Amino acid sequence: MNLFNHLPDPKDSDKKHLFEIAAFTLQLAEKARKEGILALDDITDREKLEIAFFYSDITPVKFTPNEHYVFSVLLSLVVDAADADLVHDIARNYVESADAPEKLAIMIGAEGIAGIQEGVNLQVLCSKLASMMGFDFGREFFAEQNKANLEKAKRIAAFRAGNPELRKIEDDDESSYEKQNSLLMRIANGEKIKFEELSLLNIRDLQKVLSTIKGSDLVLALKSTEAEMQARVFSCFTEPYAEIIKNEMDFSGPVKLKDVGKAQALIVENALHLVSQDEIRIHA
């Protein structure tokens, strides 16, 4: 759905700033997709009511005080699982009271945050935000995002090509089906499995298991695992996100073994759920 029916002329706004805000919301959407909505809680400073930039995968933006306020409030509501209609109403109220120069910027940010709450596909959300900027700005923004995504894909491909361990993992993917099938048969027979045994899953299925796990839980789960298991997990992510997890593991300090166990059990439980839903299956 569209939050706003009447959009101001984009040429009355700062094009560069509109692009930055749209790109910011897309980065938030990607983070929420990988780590879950709760990961966005760290983006908002609830005491100061402003956006906090300390994640390397979120590009800092020079927001106006009103933009800081509106976006932080809306993100907090989304993280707290507020009703979508309430979030929409609050967004519209803020836009109505916004001054003309920042009205479209706030609209784009609010529309992006609403899209995150609805779980809108990244490409669809990008198209939606671009359409709010009119033909000229929208076409340029969309082309800019496509170029950035292509460059990211090239960097990831180069990283994988230059990393023997990841290359070996990918080459072994097809041959791992036999081991995966054996693991799934044990699960079907009601046997309990350990976190480390998830390394027997092929990369695509392991990605499914990890896609809804919060970064904080992943950091805990990997703290006491062998390097081989860590490499297997890191190969499921983009290079920037893998580096974030590695850095958080390095700087998180000592953790309780029971907390590690809980995080690992959570991931195993997610794998069992996917198997029960037939989203991970035995390969012929």
Tab-separated table of C-alpha atoms in Angstrom:
chain	number	residue	atom	x	y	z
A	1	MET	CA	0.000	0.000	0.000
A	2	ASN	CA	0.991	3.635	-0.399
A	3	LEU	CA	1.066	5.777	2.730
A	4	PHE	CA	0.786	9.017	0.797
A	5	ASN	CA	-1.479	9.890	-2.117
A	6	HIS	CA	-0.169	13.355	-2.919
A	7	LEU	CA	3.575	13.826	-3.330
A	8	PRO	CA	5.357	17.183	-3.552
A	9	ASP	CA	7.441	18.052	-6.603
A	10	PRO	CA	10.790	16.254	-6.100
A	11	LYS	CA	12.618	19.135	-7.794
A	12	ASP	CA	11.836	21.245	-4.723
A	13	SER	CA	13.995	18.859	-2.657
A	14	ASP	CA	17.705	18.116	-2.490
A	15	LYS	CA	18.192	15.174	-4.886
A	16	LYS	CA	21.321	13.906	-3.121
A	17	HIS	CA	19.528	13.903	0.238
A	18	LEU	CA	16.537	12.024	-1.163
A	19	PHE	CA	18.885	9.393	-2.587
A	20	GLU	CA	20.682	9.061	0.763
A	21	ILE	CA	17.440	8.573	2.705
A	22	ALA	CA	16.086	6.015	0.221
A	23	ALA	CA	19.401	4.113	0.273
A	24	PHE	CA	19.398	4.245	4.090
A	25	THR	CA	15.973	2.595	4.310
A	26	LEU	CA	17.036	-0.081	1.820
A	27	GLN	CA	20.079	-0.848	3.972
A	28	LEU	CA	17.784	-1.154	6.991
A	29	ALA	CA	15.513	-3.479	5.020
A	30	GLU	CA	18.455	-5.692	4.069
A	31	LYS	CA	19.645	-5.786	7.676
A	32	ALA	CA	16.163	-6.696	8.913
A	33	ARG	CA	15.939	-9.463	6.306
A	34	LYS	CA	19.257	-10.971	7.413
A	35	GLU	CA	19.100	-10.430	11.177
A	36	GLY	CA	15.442	-9.903	11.973
A	37	ILE	CA	13.476	-6.755	12.838
A	38	LEU	CA	14.904	-6.643	16.370
A	39	ALA	CA	18.356	-5.890	14.938
A	40	LEU	CA	17.037	-2.424	14.048
A	41	ASP	CA	16.594	-1.574	17.723
A	42	ASP	CA	20.279	-0.643	17.897
A	43	ILE	CA	19.797	1.849	15.056
A	44	THR	CA	17.653	4.116	17.230
A	45	ASP	CA	18.797	6.107	20.237
A	46	ARG	CA	15.554	6.100	22.223
A	47	GLU	CA	16.840	8.558	24.785
A	48	LYS	CA	17.953	11.204	22.269
A	49	LEU	CA	15.265	10.269	19.719
A	50	GLU	CA	17.689	10.114	16.839
A	51	ILE	CA	19.275	7.613	14.470
A	52	ALA	CA	22.584	6.142	15.666
A	53	PHE	CA	25.218	5.179	13.101
A	54	PHE	CA	27.756	2.633	14.290
A	55	TYR	CA	27.135	-0.377	12.006
A	56	SER	CA	29.546	-0.617	9.101
A	57	ASP	CA	26.753	-1.812	6.798
A	58	ILE	CA	24.640	1.329	7.393
A	59	THR	CA	25.946	4.449	5.635
A	60	PRO	CA	25.700	7.590	7.820
A	61	VAL	CA	23.286	10.274	6.612
A	62	LYS	CA	23.120	13.913	7.704
A	63	PHE	CA	19.507	13.979	8.839
A	64	THR	CA	17.723	17.145	9.882
A	65	PRO	CA	16.549	17.186	13.538
A	66	ASN	CA	12.980	16.449	12.367
A	67	GLU	CA	14.132	13.518	10.230
A	68	HIS	CA	16.129	12.097	13.132
A	69	TYR	CA	13.065	12.375	15.341
A	70	VAL	CA	10.501	10.948	12.909
A	71	PHE	CA	12.622	8.031	11.688
A	72	SER	CA	13.720	7.035	15.201
A	73	VAL	CA	10.122	7.081	16.463
A	74	LEU	CA	8.818	5.042	13.522
A	75	LEU	CA	11.660	2.496	13.756
A	76	SER	CA	11.080	2.089	17.501
A	77	LEU	CA	7.394	1.413	16.849
A	78	VAL	CA	8.239	-1.188	14.197
A	79	VAL	CA	10.772	-2.916	16.480
A	80	ASP	CA	8.189	-2.944	19.296
A	81	ALA	CA	5.699	-4.671	16.943
A	82	ALA	CA	3.219	-1.796	16.974
A	83	ASP	CA	0.124	-2.168	14.816
A	84	ALA	CA	0.888	-1.240	11.199
A	85	ASP	CA	-2.121	1.084	10.955
A	86	LEU	CA	-0.868	2.984	14.002
A	87	VAL	CA	2.589	3.366	12.433
A	88	HIS	CA	0.990	4.627	9.213
A	89	ASP	CA	-1.213	7.143	11.049
A	90	ILE	CA	1.723	8.527	13.027
A	91	ALA	CA	3.824	8.802	9.852
A	92	ARG	CA	1.064	10.745	8.096
A	93	ASN	CA	0.650	13.074	11.069
A	94	TYR	CA	4.354	13.942	11.006
A	95	VAL	CA	4.325	14.526	7.254
A	96	GLU	CA	1.346	16.883	7.501
A	97	SER	CA	3.261	19.108	9.923
A	98	ALA	CA	6.577	18.967	8.019
A	99	ASP	CA	7.882	21.992	6.159
A	100	ALA	CA	7.871	21.819	2.357
A	101	PRO	CA	11.661	21.374	1.861
A	102	GLU	CA	11.812	18.214	4.017
A	103	LYS	CA	8.313	16.833	3.381
A	104	LEU	CA	9.253	14.444	0.543
A	105	ALA	CA	12.377	13.256	2.380
A	106	ILE	CA	10.273	12.321	5.418
A	107	MET	CA	7.697	10.667	3.155
A	108	ILE	CA	10.358	8.492	1.514
A	109	GLY	CA	11.861	7.489	4.856
A	110	ALA	CA	8.449	6.717	6.349
A	111	GLU	CA	7.386	4.706	3.287
A	112	GLY	CA	10.621	2.713	3.488
A	113	ILE	CA	10.171	1.968	7.194
A	114	ALA	CA	6.562	0.910	6.586
A	115	GLY	CA	7.825	-1.392	3.831
A	116	ILE	CA	10.293	-2.963	6.259
A	117	GLN	CA	7.469	-3.653	8.698
A	118	GLU	CA	5.440	-5.286	5.922
A	119	GLY	CA	8.421	-7.379	4.781
A	120	VAL	CA	8.376	-5.949	1.254
A	121	ASN	CA	10.943	-7.458	-1.134
A	122	LEU	CA	14.078	-5.287	-1.439
A	123	GLN	CA	13.789	-4.819	-5.194
A	124	VAL	CA	10.104	-3.964	-4.893
A	125	LEU	CA	10.827	-1.486	-2.109
A	126	CYS	CA	13.586	0.103	-4.183
A	127	SER	CA	11.170	0.527	-7.100
A	128	LYS	CA	8.546	2.019	-4.798
A	129	LEU	CA	10.913	4.589	-3.292
A	130	ALA	CA	12.258	5.490	-6.735
A	131	SER	CA	8.717	6.086	-8.005
A	132	MET	CA	8.175	8.676	-5.266
A	133	MET	CA	10.965	10.813	-6.750
A	134	GLY	CA	9.378	11.279	-10.169
A	135	PHE	CA	10.719	10.124	-13.535
A	136	ASP	CA	14.078	11.933	-13.618
A	137	PHE	CA	15.214	11.461	-10.015
A	138	GLY	CA	13.624	8.005	-9.770
A	139	ARG	CA	15.292	6.685	-12.903
A	140	GLU	CA	18.667	7.955	-11.718
A	141	PHE	CA	18.269	6.519	-8.215
A	142	PHE	CA	17.168	3.118	-9.537
A	143	ALA	CA	20.146	2.990	-11.912
A	144	GLU	CA	22.466	3.999	-9.064
A	145	GLN	CA	21.163	1.188	-6.844
A	146	ASN	CA	21.466	-1.403	-9.603
A	147	LYS	CA	25.054	-0.307	-10.226
A	148	ALA	CA	25.871	-0.544	-6.509
A	149	ASN	CA	24.345	-4.044	-6.308
A	150	LEU	CA	26.350	-5.169	-9.340
A	151	GLU	CA	29.583	-3.840	-7.817
A	152	LYS	CA	28.773	-5.605	-4.540
A	153	ALA	CA	28.214	-8.876	-6.388
A	154	LYS	CA	31.560	-8.467	-8.157
A	155	ARG	CA	33.361	-7.818	-4.850
A	156	ILE	CA	31.793	-10.910	-3.304
A	157	ALA	CA	32.734	-13.021	-6.327
A	158	ALA	CA	36.320	-11.740	-6.164
A	159	PHE	CA	36.448	-12.444	-2.434
A	160	ARG	CA	35.248	-15.993	-2.929
A	161	ALA	CA	37.610	-16.575	-5.846
A	162	GLY	CA	40.563	-15.480	-3.734
A	163	ASN	CA	39.599	-17.526	-0.676
A	164	PRO	CA	40.613	-21.217	-1.009
A	165	GLU	CA	38.561	-22.266	2.019
A	166	LEU	CA	35.327	-20.816	0.650
A	167	ARG	CA	36.069	-22.177	-2.801
A	168	LYS	CA	36.576	-25.625	-1.324
A	169	ILE	CA	33.288	-25.338	0.564
A	170	GLU	CA	31.418	-24.390	-2.605
A	171	ASP	CA	33.086	-27.156	-4.627
A	172	ASP	CA	32.120	-29.648	-1.942
A	173	ASP	CA	28.487	-28.492	-1.944
A	174	GLU	CA	27.230	-31.092	-4.412
A	175	SER	CA	29.155	-33.909	-2.734
A	176	SER	CA	27.687	-32.921	0.644
A	177	TYR	CA	24.189	-34.073	-0.302
A	178	GLU	CA	24.885	-37.615	0.872
A	179	LYS	CA	25.970	-36.359	4.304
A	180	GLN	CA	22.988	-33.997	4.431
A	181	ASN	CA	20.579	-36.801	3.567
A	182	SER	CA	22.030	-38.921	6.360
A	183	LEU	CA	21.541	-36.042	8.804
A	184	LEU	CA	17.941	-35.483	7.694
A	185	MET	CA	17.177	-39.208	8.062
A	186	ARG	CA	18.399	-39.048	11.651
A	187	ILE	CA	16.190	-36.018	12.281
A	188	ALA	CA	13.214	-37.852	10.761
A	189	ASN	CA	13.904	-40.737	13.153
A	190	GLY	CA	13.700	-38.364	16.108
A	191	GLU	CA	17.405	-38.237	16.921
A	192	LYS	CA	18.817	-35.116	18.549
A	193	ILE	CA	21.524	-33.289	16.622
A	194	LYS	CA	24.285	-30.930	17.688
A	195	PHE	CA	24.834	-27.402	16.394
A	196	GLU	CA	28.104	-28.396	14.704
A	197	GLU	CA	26.281	-31.049	12.673
A	198	LEU	CA	24.464	-28.285	10.782
A	199	SER	CA	27.720	-27.943	8.832
A	200	LEU	CA	26.580	-31.096	6.999
A	201	LEU	CA	23.851	-29.056	5.307
A	202	ASN	CA	24.679	-27.711	1.864
A	203	ILE	CA	25.252	-23.969	1.626
A	204	ARG	CA	21.806	-23.094	0.263
A	205	ASP	CA	19.963	-24.927	3.039
A	206	LEU	CA	22.300	-23.612	5.719
A	207	GLN	CA	21.547	-20.108	4.435
A	208	LYS	CA	17.840	-20.812	4.956
A	209	VAL	CA	18.512	-21.812	8.562
A	210	LEU	CA	20.594	-18.728	9.317
A	211	SER	CA	18.551	-16.149	7.395
A	212	THR	CA	16.168	-15.420	10.293
A	213	ILE	CA	18.732	-15.646	13.103
A	214	LYS	CA	19.681	-12.386	14.822
A	215	GLY	CA	23.305	-11.343	14.583
A	216	SER	CA	23.676	-11.336	18.382
A	217	ASP	CA	22.546	-14.977	18.592
A	218	LEU	CA	24.867	-15.956	15.763
A	219	VAL	CA	27.819	-14.330	17.515
A	220	LEU	CA	27.078	-16.300	20.693
A	221	ALA	CA	26.567	-19.586	18.844
A	222	LEU	CA	29.911	-19.338	17.053
A	223	LYS	CA	31.992	-18.371	20.094
A	224	SER	CA	32.986	-21.935	20.999
A	225	THR	CA	32.927	-23.599	17.581
A	226	GLU	CA	35.812	-24.854	15.483
A	227	ALA	CA	37.266	-22.721	12.690
A	228	GLU	CA	35.865	-25.083	10.051
A	229	MET	CA	32.298	-24.560	11.301
A	230	GLN	CA	32.832	-20.804	11.454
A	231	ALA	CA	34.125	-20.744	7.865
A	232	ARG	CA	31.100	-22.756	6.770
A	233	VAL	CA	28.739	-20.257	8.403
A	234	PHE	CA	30.608	-17.191	7.117
A	235	SER	CA	30.389	-18.553	3.575
A	236	CYS	CA	26.611	-18.140	3.792
A	237	PHE	CA	26.870	-14.359	4.041
A	238	THR	CA	28.235	-11.437	2.091
A	239	GLU	CA	31.777	-10.389	2.928
A	240	PRO	CA	30.727	-7.180	4.777
A	241	TYR	CA	28.209	-9.013	6.973
A	242	ALA	CA	30.658	-11.842	7.707
A	243	GLU	CA	33.214	-9.228	8.798
A	244	ILE	CA	30.663	-7.638	11.137
A	245	ILE	CA	30.008	-10.994	12.816
A	246	LYS	CA	33.737	-11.683	13.111
A	247	ASN	CA	34.379	-8.270	14.667
A	248	GLU	CA	31.549	-8.670	17.150
A	249	MET	CA	32.904	-12.097	18.103
A	250	ASP	CA	36.349	-10.578	18.688
A	251	PHE	CA	35.103	-7.700	20.817
A	252	SER	CA	32.245	-9.372	22.685
A	253	GLY	CA	34.569	-10.727	25.387
A	254	PRO	CA	33.926	-13.804	27.576
A	255	VAL	CA	30.417	-15.271	27.490
A	256	LYS	CA	28.617	-17.860	29.601
A	257	LEU	CA	28.525	-21.364	28.179
A	258	LYS	CA	24.812	-21.605	28.916
A	259	ASP	CA	24.220	-18.536	26.725
A	260	VAL	CA	26.232	-20.151	23.932
A	261	GLY	CA	24.168	-23.320	24.348
A	262	LYS	CA	20.890	-21.392	24.176
A	263	ALA	CA	21.939	-19.617	20.983
A	264	GLN	CA	23.041	-22.865	19.357
A	265	ALA	CA	19.826	-24.598	20.436
A	266	LEU	CA	17.819	-21.764	18.867
A	267	ILE	CA	19.531	-22.270	15.521
A	268	VAL	CA	19.120	-26.055	15.674
A	269	GLU	CA	15.437	-25.563	16.499
A	270	ASN	CA	15.054	-23.342	13.447
A	271	ALA	CA	16.655	-26.031	11.288
A	272	LEU	CA	14.276	-28.663	12.684
A	273	HIS	CA	11.340	-26.364	11.960
A	274	LEU	CA	12.418	-25.921	8.332
A	275	VAL	CA	12.796	-29.685	7.960
A	276	SER	CA	9.301	-30.217	9.407
A	277	GLN	CA	7.920	-27.668	6.914
A	278	ASP	CA	9.676	-29.514	4.063
A	279	GLU	CA	11.725	-26.376	3.250
A	280	ILE	CA	14.851	-28.491	3.773
A	281	ARG	CA	14.506	-31.907	2.249
A	282	ILE	CA	16.411	-35.039	1.263
A	283	HIS	CA	18.039	-34.673	-2.148
A	284	ALA	CA	17.655	-37.449	-4.680
